[in-house]
Short mmCIF file of C-alpha atoms and ligand atoms in Angstrom, two decimals:
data_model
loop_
_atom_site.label_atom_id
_atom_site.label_comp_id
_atom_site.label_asym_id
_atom_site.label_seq_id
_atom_site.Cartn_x
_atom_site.Cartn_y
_atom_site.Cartn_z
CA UNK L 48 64.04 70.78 97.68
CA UNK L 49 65.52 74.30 97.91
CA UNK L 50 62.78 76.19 98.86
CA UNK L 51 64.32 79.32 97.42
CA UNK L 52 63.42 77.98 93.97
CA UNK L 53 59.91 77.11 95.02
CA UNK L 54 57.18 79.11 93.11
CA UNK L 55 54.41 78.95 95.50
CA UNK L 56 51.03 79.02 94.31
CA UNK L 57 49.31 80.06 98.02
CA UNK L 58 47.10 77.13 98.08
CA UNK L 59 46.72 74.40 100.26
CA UNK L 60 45.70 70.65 99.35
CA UNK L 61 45.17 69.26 102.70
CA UNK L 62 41.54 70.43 104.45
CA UNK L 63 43.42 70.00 108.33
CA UNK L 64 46.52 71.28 109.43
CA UNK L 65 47.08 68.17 112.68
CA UNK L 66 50.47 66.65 112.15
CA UNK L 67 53.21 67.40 109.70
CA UNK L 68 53.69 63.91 108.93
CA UNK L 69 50.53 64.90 107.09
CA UNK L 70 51.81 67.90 104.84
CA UNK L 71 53.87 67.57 101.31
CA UNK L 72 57.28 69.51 101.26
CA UNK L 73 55.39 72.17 98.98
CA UNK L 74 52.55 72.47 101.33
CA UNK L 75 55.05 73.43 104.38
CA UNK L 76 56.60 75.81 101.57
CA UNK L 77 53.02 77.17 100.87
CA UNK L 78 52.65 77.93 104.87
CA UNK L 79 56.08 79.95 105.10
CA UNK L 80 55.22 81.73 102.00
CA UNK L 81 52.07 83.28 102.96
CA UNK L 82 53.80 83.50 106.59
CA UNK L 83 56.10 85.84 105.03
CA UNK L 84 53.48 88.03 102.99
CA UNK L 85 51.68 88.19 106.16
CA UNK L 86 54.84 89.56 108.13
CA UNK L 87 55.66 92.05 105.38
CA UNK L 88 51.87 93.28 105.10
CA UNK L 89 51.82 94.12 108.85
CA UNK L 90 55.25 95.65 109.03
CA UNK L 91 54.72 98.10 106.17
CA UNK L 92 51.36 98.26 107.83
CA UNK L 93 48.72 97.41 105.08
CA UNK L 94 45.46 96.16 105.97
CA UNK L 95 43.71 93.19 104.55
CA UNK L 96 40.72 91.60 105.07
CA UNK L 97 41.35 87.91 104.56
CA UNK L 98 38.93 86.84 107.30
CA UNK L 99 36.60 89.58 106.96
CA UNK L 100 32.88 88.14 107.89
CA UNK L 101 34.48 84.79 109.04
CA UNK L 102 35.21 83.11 112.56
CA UNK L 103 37.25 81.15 114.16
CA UNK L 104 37.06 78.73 117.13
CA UNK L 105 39.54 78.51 119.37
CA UNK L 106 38.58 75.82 121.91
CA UNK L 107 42.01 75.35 124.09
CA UNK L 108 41.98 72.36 126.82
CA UNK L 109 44.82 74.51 128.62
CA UNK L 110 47.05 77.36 129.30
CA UNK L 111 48.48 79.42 126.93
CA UNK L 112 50.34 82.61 126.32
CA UNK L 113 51.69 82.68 122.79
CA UNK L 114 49.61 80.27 120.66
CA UNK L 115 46.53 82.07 122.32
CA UNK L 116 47.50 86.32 121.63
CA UNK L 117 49.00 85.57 118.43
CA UNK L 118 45.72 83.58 117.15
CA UNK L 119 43.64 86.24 119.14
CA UNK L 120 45.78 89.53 117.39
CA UNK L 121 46.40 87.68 113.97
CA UNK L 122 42.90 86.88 113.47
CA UNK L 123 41.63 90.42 114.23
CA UNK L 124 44.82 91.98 112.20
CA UNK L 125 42.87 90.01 108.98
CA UNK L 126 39.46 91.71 109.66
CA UNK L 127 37.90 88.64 111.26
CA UNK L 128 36.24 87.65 114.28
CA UNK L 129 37.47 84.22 117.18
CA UNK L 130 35.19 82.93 119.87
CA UNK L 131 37.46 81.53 122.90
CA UNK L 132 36.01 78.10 124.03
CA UNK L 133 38.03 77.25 127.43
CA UNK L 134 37.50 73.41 127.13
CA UNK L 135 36.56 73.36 130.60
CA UNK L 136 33.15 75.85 129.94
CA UNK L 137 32.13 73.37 127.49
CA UNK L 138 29.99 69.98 127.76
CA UNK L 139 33.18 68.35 126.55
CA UNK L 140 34.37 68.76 130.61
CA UNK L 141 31.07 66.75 131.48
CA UNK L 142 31.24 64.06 128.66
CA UNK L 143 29.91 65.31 125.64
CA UNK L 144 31.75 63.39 122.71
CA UNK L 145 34.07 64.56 120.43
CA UNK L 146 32.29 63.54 117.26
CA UNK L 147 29.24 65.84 118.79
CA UNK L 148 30.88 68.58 119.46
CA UNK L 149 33.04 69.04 116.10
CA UNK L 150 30.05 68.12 113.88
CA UNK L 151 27.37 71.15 115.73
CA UNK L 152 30.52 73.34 115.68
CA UNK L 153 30.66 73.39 111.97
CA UNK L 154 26.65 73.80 112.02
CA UNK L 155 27.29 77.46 113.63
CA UNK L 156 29.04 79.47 110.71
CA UNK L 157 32.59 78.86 112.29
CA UNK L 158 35.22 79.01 109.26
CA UNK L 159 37.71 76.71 111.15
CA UNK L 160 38.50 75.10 114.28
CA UNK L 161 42.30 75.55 116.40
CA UNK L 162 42.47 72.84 119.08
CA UNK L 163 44.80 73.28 121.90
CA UNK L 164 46.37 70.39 124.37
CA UNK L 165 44.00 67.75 123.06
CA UNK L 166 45.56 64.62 123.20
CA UNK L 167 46.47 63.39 119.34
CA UNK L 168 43.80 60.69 118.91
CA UNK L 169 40.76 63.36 119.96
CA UNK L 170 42.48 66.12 117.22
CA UNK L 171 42.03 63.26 114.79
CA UNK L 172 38.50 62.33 115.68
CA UNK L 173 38.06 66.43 115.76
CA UNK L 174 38.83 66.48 111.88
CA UNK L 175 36.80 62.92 110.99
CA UNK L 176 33.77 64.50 111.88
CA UNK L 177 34.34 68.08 111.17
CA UNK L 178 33.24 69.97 107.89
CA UNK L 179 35.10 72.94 108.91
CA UNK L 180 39.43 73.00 108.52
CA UNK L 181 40.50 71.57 111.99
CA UNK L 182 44.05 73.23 113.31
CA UNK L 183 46.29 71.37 115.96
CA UNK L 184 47.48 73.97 118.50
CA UNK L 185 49.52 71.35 120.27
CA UNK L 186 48.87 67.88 121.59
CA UNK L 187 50.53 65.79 123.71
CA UNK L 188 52.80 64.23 120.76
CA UNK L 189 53.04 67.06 118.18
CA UNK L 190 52.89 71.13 117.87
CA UNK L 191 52.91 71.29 113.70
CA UNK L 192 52.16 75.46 114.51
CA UNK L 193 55.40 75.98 116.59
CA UNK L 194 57.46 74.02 114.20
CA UNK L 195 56.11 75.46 110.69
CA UNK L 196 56.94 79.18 112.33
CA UNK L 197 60.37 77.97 113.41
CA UNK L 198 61.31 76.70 109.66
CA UNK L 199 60.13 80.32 108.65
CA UNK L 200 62.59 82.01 111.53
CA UNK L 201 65.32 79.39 110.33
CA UNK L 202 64.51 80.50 106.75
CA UNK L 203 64.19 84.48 107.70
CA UNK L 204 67.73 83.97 109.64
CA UNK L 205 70.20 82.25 107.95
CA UNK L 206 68.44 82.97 103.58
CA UNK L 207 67.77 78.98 102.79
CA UNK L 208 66.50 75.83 104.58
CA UNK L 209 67.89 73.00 102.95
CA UNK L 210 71.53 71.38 103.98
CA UNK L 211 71.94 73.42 107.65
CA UNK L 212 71.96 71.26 110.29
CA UNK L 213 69.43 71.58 113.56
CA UNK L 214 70.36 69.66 116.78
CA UNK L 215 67.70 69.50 119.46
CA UNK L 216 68.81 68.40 123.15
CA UNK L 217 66.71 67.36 125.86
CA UNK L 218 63.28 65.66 125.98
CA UNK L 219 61.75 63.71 122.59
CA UNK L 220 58.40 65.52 123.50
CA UNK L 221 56.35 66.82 120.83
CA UNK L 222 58.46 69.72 119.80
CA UNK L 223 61.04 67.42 119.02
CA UNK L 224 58.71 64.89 117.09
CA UNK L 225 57.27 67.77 114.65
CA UNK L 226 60.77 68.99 114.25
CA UNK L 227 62.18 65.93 113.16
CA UNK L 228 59.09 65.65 110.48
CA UNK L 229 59.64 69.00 109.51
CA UNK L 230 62.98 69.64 108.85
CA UNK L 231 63.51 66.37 107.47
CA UNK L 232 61.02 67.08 105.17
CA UNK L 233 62.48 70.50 103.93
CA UNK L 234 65.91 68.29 103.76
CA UNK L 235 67.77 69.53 107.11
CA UNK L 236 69.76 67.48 108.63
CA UNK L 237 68.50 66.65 112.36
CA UNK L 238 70.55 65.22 114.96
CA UNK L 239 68.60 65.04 118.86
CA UNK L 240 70.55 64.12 122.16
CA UNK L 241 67.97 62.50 124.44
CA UNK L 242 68.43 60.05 127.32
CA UNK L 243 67.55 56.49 127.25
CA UNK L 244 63.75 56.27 128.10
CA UNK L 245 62.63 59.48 126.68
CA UNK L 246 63.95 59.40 122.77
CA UNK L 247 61.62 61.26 120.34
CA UNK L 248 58.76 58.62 118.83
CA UNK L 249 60.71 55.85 117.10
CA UNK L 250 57.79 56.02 114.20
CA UNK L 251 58.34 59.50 113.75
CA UNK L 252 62.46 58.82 113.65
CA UNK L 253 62.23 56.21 110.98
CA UNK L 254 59.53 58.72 108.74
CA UNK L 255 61.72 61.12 109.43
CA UNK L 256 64.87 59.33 108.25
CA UNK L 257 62.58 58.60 104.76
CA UNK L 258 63.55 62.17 104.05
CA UNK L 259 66.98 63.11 105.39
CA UNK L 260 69.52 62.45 107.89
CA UNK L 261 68.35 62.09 111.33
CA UNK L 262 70.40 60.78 113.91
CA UNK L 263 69.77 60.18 117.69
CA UNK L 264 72.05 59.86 120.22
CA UNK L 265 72.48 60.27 124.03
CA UNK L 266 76.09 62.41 123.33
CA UNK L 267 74.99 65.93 123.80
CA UNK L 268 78.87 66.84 122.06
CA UNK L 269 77.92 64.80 118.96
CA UNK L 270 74.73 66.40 118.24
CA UNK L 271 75.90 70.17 118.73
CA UNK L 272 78.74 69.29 116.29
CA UNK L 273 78.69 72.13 113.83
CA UNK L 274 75.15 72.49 114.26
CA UNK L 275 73.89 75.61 112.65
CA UNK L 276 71.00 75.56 114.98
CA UNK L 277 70.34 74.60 118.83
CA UNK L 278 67.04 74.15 120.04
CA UNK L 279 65.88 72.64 122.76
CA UNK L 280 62.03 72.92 125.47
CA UNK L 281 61.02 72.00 128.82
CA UNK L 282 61.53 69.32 130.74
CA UNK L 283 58.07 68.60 131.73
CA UNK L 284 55.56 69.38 129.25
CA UNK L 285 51.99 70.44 129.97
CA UNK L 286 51.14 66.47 129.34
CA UNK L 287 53.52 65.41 131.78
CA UNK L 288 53.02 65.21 135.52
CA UNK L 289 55.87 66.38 137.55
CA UNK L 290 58.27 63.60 137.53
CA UNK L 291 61.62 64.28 139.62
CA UNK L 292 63.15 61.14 137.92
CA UNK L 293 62.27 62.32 134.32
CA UNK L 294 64.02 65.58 135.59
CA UNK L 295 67.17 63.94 136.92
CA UNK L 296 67.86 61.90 134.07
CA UNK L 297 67.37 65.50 131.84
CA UNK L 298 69.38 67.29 133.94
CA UNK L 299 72.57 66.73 131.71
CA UNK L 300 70.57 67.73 128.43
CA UNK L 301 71.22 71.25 129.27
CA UNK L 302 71.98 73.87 126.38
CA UNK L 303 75.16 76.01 127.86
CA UNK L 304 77.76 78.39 126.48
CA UNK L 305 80.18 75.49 126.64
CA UNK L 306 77.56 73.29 124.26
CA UNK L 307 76.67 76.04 122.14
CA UNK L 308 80.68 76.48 121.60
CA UNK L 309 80.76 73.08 119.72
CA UNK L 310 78.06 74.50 116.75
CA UNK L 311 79.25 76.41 114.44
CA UNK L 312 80.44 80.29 115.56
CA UNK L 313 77.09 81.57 114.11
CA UNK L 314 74.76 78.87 115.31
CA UNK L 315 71.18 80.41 116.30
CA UNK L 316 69.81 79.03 119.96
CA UNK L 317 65.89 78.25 119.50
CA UNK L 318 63.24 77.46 121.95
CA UNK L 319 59.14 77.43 121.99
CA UNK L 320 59.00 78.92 124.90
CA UNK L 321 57.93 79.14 127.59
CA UNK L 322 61.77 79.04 128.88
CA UNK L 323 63.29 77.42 132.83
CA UNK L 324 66.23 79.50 132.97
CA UNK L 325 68.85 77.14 135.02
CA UNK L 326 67.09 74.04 133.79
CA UNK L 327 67.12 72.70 130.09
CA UNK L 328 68.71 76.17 129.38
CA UNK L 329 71.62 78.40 130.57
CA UNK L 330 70.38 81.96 131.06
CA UNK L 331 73.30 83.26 129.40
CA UNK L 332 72.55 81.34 126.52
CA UNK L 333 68.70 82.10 126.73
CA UNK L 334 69.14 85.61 126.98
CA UNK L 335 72.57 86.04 124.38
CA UNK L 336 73.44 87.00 121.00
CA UNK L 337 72.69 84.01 119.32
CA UNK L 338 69.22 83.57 120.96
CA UNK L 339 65.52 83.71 118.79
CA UNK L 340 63.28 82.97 121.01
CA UNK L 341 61.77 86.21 120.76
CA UNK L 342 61.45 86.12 117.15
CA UNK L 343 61.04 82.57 117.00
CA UNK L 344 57.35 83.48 119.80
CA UNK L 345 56.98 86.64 117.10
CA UNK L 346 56.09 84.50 113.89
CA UNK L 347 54.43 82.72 115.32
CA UNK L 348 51.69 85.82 114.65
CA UNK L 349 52.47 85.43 111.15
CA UNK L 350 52.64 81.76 110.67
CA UNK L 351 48.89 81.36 112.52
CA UNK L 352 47.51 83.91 109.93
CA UNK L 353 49.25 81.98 107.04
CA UNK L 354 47.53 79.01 108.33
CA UNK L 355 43.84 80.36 108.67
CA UNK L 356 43.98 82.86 105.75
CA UNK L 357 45.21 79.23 103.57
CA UNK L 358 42.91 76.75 105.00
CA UNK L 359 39.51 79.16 104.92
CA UNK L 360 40.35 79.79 101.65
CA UNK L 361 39.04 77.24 99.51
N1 CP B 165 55.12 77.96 122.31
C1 CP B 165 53.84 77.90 122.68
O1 CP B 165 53.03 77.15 122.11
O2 CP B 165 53.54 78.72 123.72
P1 CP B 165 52.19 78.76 124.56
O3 CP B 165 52.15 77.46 125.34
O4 CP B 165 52.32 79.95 125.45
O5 CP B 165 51.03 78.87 123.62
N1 NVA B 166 56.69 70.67 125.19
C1 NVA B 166 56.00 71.83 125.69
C2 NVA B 166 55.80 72.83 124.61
C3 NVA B 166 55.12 74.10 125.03
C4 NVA B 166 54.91 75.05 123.91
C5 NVA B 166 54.66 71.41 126.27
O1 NVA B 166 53.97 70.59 125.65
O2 NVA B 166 54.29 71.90 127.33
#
């Protein structure tokens, strides 16, 4: 679906944003939408009031830089109010349950919920017993947030979605997971260059491959093949312990000027950040021309008060 011809209608069916194996095509079109009203409202500089008298809860089970400040800033840029739950400070860090905690946190007037670095089965059991919209800020096998404000980057860069082609090297964590659901479903074609033994989630592949082409393969070369886009994340994700062996068999998954050279001449270099300069990256191809990053971390400002301002709304 071309989502230039999409008339969106700034509603939302689904009550949770966890996994975008979970979202229609024309609810990922919804989010970049209002992602892109939000962006224009705050360049021109208009005020709204979207969450005016409402609050969020951001309970995060670890670090953060950019899914933290841009929830923090977006939610105060639409008039409304966060409190900041560092798992740790709650009972959850001394056994409280899950289905406790999400069903008193709805009892308190909170308008929705963003969990960070839970792993995926507690974000699910968040949202079975929650009345209020549960958000997945990342887990340990999907970040839905990072990979909705990426499709709106792709879409703000290069005017369309459909037909370009992304190709993701290095680790089949759970950037590359949501990206494979994702731009499969807004008809990209995906190709991922992974080692043996750390291939993105073969459930997620074949889902994927429901939609449009995804291939996976260990040839870094055949992947960047005329790839309009070239994205790639850590080695060792926040869920990971440090593994030297994981990082030896990545070391060849490296994006460099000499594997950017095989995509096409205007190919744009994406990655979540945060970035290893000298490890799945080149820093002349982290800090060149065709890099986003920065604008890629950016949206992700306006993609967080899509979210909230479309799931708070019903
Ligand atoms: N990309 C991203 O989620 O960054 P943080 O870990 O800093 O939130
Ligand atoms: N794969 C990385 C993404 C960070 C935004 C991690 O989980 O740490």
């Amino acid at each position: 679906m071309d989502i230039n011809k999409y008339s969106p209608k700034f509603k939302i069916k689904s009550q949770h944003l966890l996994h975008l194996a979970d979202l229609s095509t024309e609810e990922i079109f919804e989010y970049l939408y209002a992602a892109k009203v939000m962006k224009k409202k705050y360049k021109v500089g208009e005020i709204t009031g979207i969450l005016k008298n409402k609050t969020i809860g951001l309970l995060f089970g670890n670090v953060s830089t950019r899914t933290r400040v841009s929830f923090q800033m977006g939610i105060r840029q639409l008039g409304g109010h966060y409190v900041f739950l560092p798992k740790n400070e709650t009972q959850l860090s001394r056994g409280e349950s899950i289905k406790d905690t999400a069903v008193m946190l709805g009892r308190y007037g909170l308008s929705a919920l963003v969990l960070r670095a839970f792993n995926d089965s507690e974000v699910t059991e968040f949202a079975k017993y929650s009345e209020i919209p549960v958000v997945n800020g990342i887990s340990d096998t999907s970040h839905p947030l990072q990979i909705l404000s990426d499709l709106f980057t792709v879409w703000e860069m290069k005017g369309k979605l459909e037909n370009l082609k992304i190709a993701y090297i290095g680790d089949g964590n759970n950037i590359a997971n949501s990206l494979i659901m994702g731009c499969s479903k807004c008809d990209m074609n995906v190709s991922i260059a992974s080692p043996n033994g750390y291939t993105p989630d073969q459930r997620v592949v074949e889902r994927g491959m429901q939609y449009s082409d995804v291939v996976i393969t260990n040839d870094i070369y055949e992947a960047v093949k005329n790839a309009d886009i070239v994205y790639t994340d850590v080695f060792i994700s926040m869920s990971d312990e440090e593994d030297e062996k994981k990082k030896a068999k990545l070391a060849r998954y490296r994006v460099t000027p000499e594997v950017m050279a095989q995509a096409k001449p205007d190919a744009l270099f994406m990655h979540c950040m945060p970035v290893h300069r000298g490890e799945e990256v080149s820093a002349e191809v982290a800090d060149g021309e065709q890099s986003v990053m920065y604008t890629q971390a950016e949206n992700r400002l306006h993609l967080n008060k899509a979210v909230l301002a479309l799931l708070t709304k019903r």
